[in-house]
Amino acid sequence: MSKTWIGALLTAFYFSAVATWCIWQWPELAAADASKIGGFLGGVFSPVAFLWLVLGYFQQGQELRQNTRALELQAEELKHSVQHQAELVEVTRSQLQAEISRLEQEQERLTQAAKPKLRFLSGGASSSGSRIEARLIGQNVGNTAVDVTLAFEPTLQGFSPMRATTWTRGEQKHFTWAYSTSDVPESVLMTVNYVDAAGVPGVSRFRLTALSNAMSWDTEEIF
C-alpha cells in the first residue's frame, strides 16, 4: 500500500474521531468564543499537516531513490551502448583495413600485370682475329612495353644501340656488340628503360658475365 493511501486512511480516521468528539462536546463548542474555536481548529489540523509533511518527506525520499535507480539503469544502458558502439567501430575498422589491403593487393597485381618481363640469353659469339662479335637474344614474356632503350656500363664497343618503339609479349629482339680479345670485360651492367602498358616508366637491370673466353655471356636479372 502506498504512503498516499496510508495518509488518506489515517486522515479519514482522525477526522472521524474529531467529528465524533465534536458531537459529544458540541454544547461546549457552541458556547466557546472565536479565539478558543480558532485555537481548537489549529490544534485539530496541526497533526494532519504534520502527518502529510512526514509522508511527503518519505514519499519524496522514495521518489528520489527511484529516480536514482532509473539514472543508474540509464547509465548502465549507456555504458553497454558505448561498448557496443566501440565494438561496431572496431569491426568497421577491421573491415575497412581488410578492404584497403585488398585494394592495395589488387593495385599491386595490376601494376605488375602492366609491366614487361624481359629475359636475355646469350646468342653465342664469333671471332675474327682479335675481334669478337657477341650476340644477345632478348624476349618479352610480360606485357607490352614502349620506348625501350638499352644502356651498358662500361660502354661496349661496337654495340648497336636499340631503341624499340614497341616490344610486344612473346617478341624476340637481337643485339650485337664487338670487343677486342685483349679488352674483355669480366661483367657488364645492362640497364633497360621502358614505359609499361599502364604508361608508367620502369627500369630493369641485368648483369652480364663473360664465359668461355668471352664467347658466351651469362645473364642475371638484378631487379
Short mmCIF file of C-alpha atoms in Angstrom, two decimals:
data_model
loop_
_atom_site.label_atom_id
_atom_site.label_comp_id
_atom_site.label_asym_id
_atom_site.label_seq_id
_atom_site.Cartn_x
_atom_site.Cartn_y
_atom_site.Cartn_z
CA MET A 1 0.00 0.00 0.00
CA SER A 2 1.35 3.42 -0.97
CA LYS A 3 2.02 6.15 1.55
CA THR A 4 -0.73 8.29 -0.02
CA TRP A 5 -3.34 5.69 0.78
CA ILE A 6 -1.97 5.26 4.27
CA GLY A 7 -2.11 9.03 4.80
CA ALA A 8 -5.64 9.22 3.41
CA LEU A 9 -6.87 6.41 5.71
CA LEU A 10 -5.16 7.94 8.76
CA THR A 11 -6.59 11.35 7.93
CA ALA A 12 -10.08 9.94 7.45
CA PHE A 13 -9.83 8.02 10.74
CA TYR A 14 -8.50 11.10 12.53
CA PHE A 15 -11.23 13.41 11.23
CA SER A 16 -13.83 10.76 12.07
CA ALA A 17 -12.53 10.68 15.63
CA VAL A 18 -12.50 14.51 15.77
CA ALA A 19 -16.03 14.66 14.38
CA THR A 20 -17.21 12.14 16.95
CA TRP A 21 -15.56 14.13 19.70
CA CYS A 22 -17.10 17.39 18.43
CA ILE A 23 -20.56 15.79 18.53
CA TRP A 24 -20.02 14.79 22.10
CA GLN A 25 -18.65 18.20 23.05
CA TRP A 26 -20.98 20.28 20.88
CA PRO A 27 -22.60 22.27 23.73
CA GLU A 28 -19.24 23.45 24.96
CA LEU A 29 -18.03 24.21 21.42
CA ALA A 30 -21.17 26.18 20.65
CA ALA A 31 -20.67 28.29 23.77
CA ALA A 32 -16.95 28.94 23.13
CA ASP A 33 -15.75 32.27 21.77
CA ALA A 34 -13.93 32.74 18.46
CA SER A 35 -10.41 32.65 19.92
CA LYS A 36 -10.99 29.29 21.55
CA ILE A 37 -12.54 27.89 18.38
CA GLY A 38 -9.53 29.16 16.38
CA GLY A 39 -7.13 27.53 18.80
CA PHE A 40 -9.19 24.34 18.67
CA LEU A 41 -9.11 24.22 14.85
CA GLY A 42 -5.38 24.95 14.84
CA GLY A 43 -4.86 22.07 17.22
CA VAL A 44 -7.08 19.80 15.11
CA PHE A 45 -5.36 20.44 11.78
CA SER A 46 -1.78 20.57 13.08
CA PRO A 47 -1.40 16.75 13.42
CA VAL A 48 -2.85 16.27 9.93
CA ALA A 49 -0.43 18.79 8.47
CA PHE A 50 2.47 17.18 10.31
CA LEU A 51 1.35 13.73 9.14
CA TRP A 52 1.29 14.79 5.50
CA LEU A 53 4.58 16.60 5.93
CA VAL A 54 6.18 13.39 7.18
CA LEU A 55 4.50 11.31 4.49
CA GLY A 56 5.62 13.80 1.84
CA TYR A 57 9.17 13.58 3.14
CA PHE A 58 9.19 9.81 2.90
CA GLN A 59 7.42 9.90 -0.46
CA GLN A 60 9.99 12.36 -1.76
CA GLY A 61 12.80 10.11 -0.50
CA GLN A 62 11.23 7.11 -2.20
CA GLU A 63 10.87 9.01 -5.48
CA LEU A 64 14.46 10.19 -5.17
CA ARG A 65 15.63 6.60 -4.72
CA GLN A 66 13.55 5.55 -7.72
CA ASN A 67 14.99 8.38 -9.80
CA THR A 68 18.49 7.44 -8.68
CA ARG A 69 17.87 3.83 -9.66
CA ALA A 70 16.49 4.94 -13.01
CA LEU A 71 19.58 7.07 -13.59
CA GLU A 72 21.79 4.14 -12.65
CA LEU A 73 19.94 1.92 -15.12
CA GLN A 74 20.27 4.60 -17.81
CA ALA A 75 23.98 4.92 -17.07
CA GLU A 76 24.39 1.15 -17.27
CA GLU A 77 22.46 1.06 -20.53
CA LEU A 78 24.53 3.93 -21.88
CA LYS A 79 27.70 2.07 -20.86
CA HIS A 80 26.55 -1.03 -22.73
CA SER A 81 25.60 1.14 -25.71
CA VAL A 82 29.04 2.75 -25.74
CA GLN A 83 30.70 -0.67 -25.54
CA HIS A 84 28.51 -1.90 -28.39
CA GLN A 85 29.33 1.15 -30.48
CA ALA A 86 33.02 0.63 -29.76
CA GLU A 87 32.74 -2.97 -30.92
CA LEU A 88 30.95 -1.82 -34.09
CA VAL A 89 33.67 0.77 -34.70
CA GLU A 90 36.35 -1.91 -34.26
CA VAL A 91 34.55 -4.24 -36.67
CA THR A 92 34.14 -1.41 -39.17
CA ARG A 93 37.81 -0.51 -38.80
CA SER A 94 38.84 -4.14 -39.38
CA GLN A 95 36.60 -4.36 -42.43
CA LEU A 96 37.98 -1.08 -43.76
CA GLN A 97 41.57 -2.22 -43.21
CA ALA A 98 40.79 -5.51 -44.95
CA GLU A 99 39.25 -3.62 -47.88
CA ILE A 100 42.23 -1.26 -48.08
CA SER A 101 44.58 -4.25 -48.02
CA ARG A 102 42.56 -5.94 -50.76
CA LEU A 103 42.60 -2.79 -52.90
CA GLU A 104 46.34 -2.39 -52.36
CA GLN A 105 46.92 -6.00 -53.37
CA GLU A 106 44.70 -5.54 -56.43
CA GLN A 107 46.56 -2.36 -57.33
CA GLU A 108 49.88 -4.16 -56.95
CA ARG A 109 48.59 -7.02 -59.11
CA LEU A 110 47.50 -4.58 -61.84
CA THR A 111 50.82 -2.75 -61.57
CA GLN A 112 52.78 -5.96 -62.00
CA ALA A 113 50.47 -7.16 -64.78
CA ALA A 114 51.18 -3.98 -66.76
CA LYS A 115 54.96 -4.45 -66.63
CA PRO A 116 57.01 -6.29 -69.25
CA LYS A 117 59.07 -9.30 -68.19
CA LEU A 118 62.34 -9.31 -70.08
CA ARG A 119 64.59 -12.34 -70.44
CA PHE A 120 68.01 -12.32 -72.06
CA LEU A 121 70.09 -15.24 -73.32
CA SER A 122 73.48 -15.41 -74.89
CA GLY A 123 73.29 -15.93 -78.62
CA GLY A 124 76.91 -17.01 -78.84
CA ALA A 125 79.79 -15.13 -80.45
CA SER A 126 82.09 -15.25 -83.45
CA SER A 127 85.71 -14.19 -83.61
CA SER A 128 87.80 -12.75 -86.39
CA GLY A 129 91.43 -12.23 -85.41
CA SER A 130 91.46 -10.17 -82.23
CA ARG A 131 87.85 -9.05 -82.71
CA ILE A 132 84.89 -10.80 -81.11
CA GLU A 133 81.31 -10.11 -82.07
CA ALA A 134 78.82 -11.26 -79.39
CA ARG A 135 75.09 -11.72 -79.75
CA LEU A 136 72.36 -11.32 -77.14
CA ILE A 137 68.76 -12.51 -77.53
CA GLY A 138 66.01 -10.75 -75.59
CA GLN A 139 62.43 -11.87 -75.20
CA ASN A 140 59.46 -10.18 -73.53
CA VAL A 141 57.25 -12.68 -71.67
CA GLY A 142 55.22 -9.98 -69.94
CA ASN A 143 53.04 -7.10 -71.08
CA THR A 144 53.81 -4.79 -73.99
CA ALA A 145 56.48 -2.12 -73.44
CA VAL A 146 57.20 1.01 -75.46
CA ASP A 147 60.14 3.41 -75.73
CA VAL A 148 62.59 0.65 -74.78
CA THR A 149 66.28 1.57 -74.59
CA LEU A 150 69.35 -0.40 -73.53
CA ALA A 151 72.45 1.08 -71.89
CA PHE A 152 75.65 -0.69 -70.78
CA GLU A 153 78.23 0.06 -68.13
CA PRO A 154 81.03 0.02 -69.07
CA THR A 155 80.10 1.04 -72.58
CA LEU A 156 80.58 -1.80 -75.09
CA GLN A 157 82.44 -1.07 -78.27
CA GLY A 158 80.58 -1.72 -81.44
CA PHE A 159 77.27 -2.13 -79.70
CA SER A 160 74.35 -1.37 -81.95
CA PRO A 161 72.10 0.75 -79.75
CA MET A 162 68.50 -0.38 -79.57
CA ARG A 163 65.54 1.89 -79.16
CA ALA A 164 62.37 -0.04 -79.79
CA THR A 165 59.11 1.79 -80.27
CA THR A 166 57.17 -1.29 -79.13
CA TRP A 167 58.21 -4.61 -77.62
CA THR A 168 55.17 -6.88 -77.52
CA ARG A 169 54.55 -10.03 -75.50
CA GLY A 170 56.48 -13.02 -76.86
CA GLU A 171 58.54 -10.92 -79.28
CA GLN A 172 62.29 -11.58 -79.54
CA LYS A 173 64.92 -8.96 -80.28
CA HIS A 174 68.60 -9.45 -81.13
CA PHE A 175 71.54 -7.25 -80.14
CA THR A 176 75.19 -7.42 -81.12
CA TRP A 177 78.38 -5.75 -79.98
CA ALA A 178 82.06 -6.18 -80.65
CA TYR A 179 85.12 -6.07 -78.43
CA SER A 180 88.78 -7.00 -78.54
CA THR A 181 90.09 -10.25 -77.10
CA SER A 182 92.62 -8.19 -75.15
CA ASP A 183 89.91 -5.99 -73.64
CA VAL A 184 87.14 -8.31 -72.47
CA PRO A 185 85.13 -7.02 -69.51
CA GLU A 186 84.51 -9.60 -66.81
CA SER A 187 80.97 -8.35 -66.30
CA VAL A 188 78.71 -5.69 -67.74
CA LEU A 189 75.71 -3.94 -66.14
CA MET A 190 72.84 -3.61 -68.63
CA THR A 191 70.03 -1.16 -67.88
CA VAL A 192 66.74 -1.44 -69.75
CA ASN A 193 64.41 1.56 -69.57
CA TYR A 194 60.83 1.32 -70.79
CA VAL A 195 57.27 2.57 -70.42
CA ASP A 196 54.83 -0.20 -69.41
CA ALA A 197 51.29 -0.85 -70.64
CA ALA A 198 49.85 1.46 -67.96
CA GLY A 199 52.03 4.34 -69.14
CA VAL A 200 54.33 4.14 -66.12
CA PRO A 201 58.11 4.40 -66.69
CA GLY A 202 60.10 1.43 -65.44
CA VAL A 203 63.58 0.01 -65.39
CA SER A 204 65.16 -3.46 -65.25
CA ARG A 205 68.83 -4.22 -64.72
CA PHE A 206 70.84 -7.28 -65.68
CA ARG A 207 74.39 -8.37 -65.03
CA LEU A 208 76.21 -9.98 -67.96
CA THR A 209 79.18 -12.16 -67.05
CA ALA A 210 81.69 -13.36 -69.68
CA LEU A 211 82.04 -17.13 -70.11
CA SER A 212 84.19 -19.39 -72.34
CA ASN A 213 86.83 -16.78 -73.12
CA ALA A 214 84.12 -14.17 -73.74
CA MET A 215 82.49 -16.30 -76.44
CA SER A 216 79.34 -16.59 -74.31
CA TRP A 217 77.64 -14.49 -71.67
CA ASP A 218 75.66 -15.44 -68.60
CA THR A 219 72.76 -13.08 -67.81
CA GLU A 220 71.34 -12.46 -64.34
CA GLU A 221 68.50 -10.09 -63.54
CA ILE A 222 69.37 -7.82 -60.62
CA PHE A 223 65.98 -6.07 -60.36
#
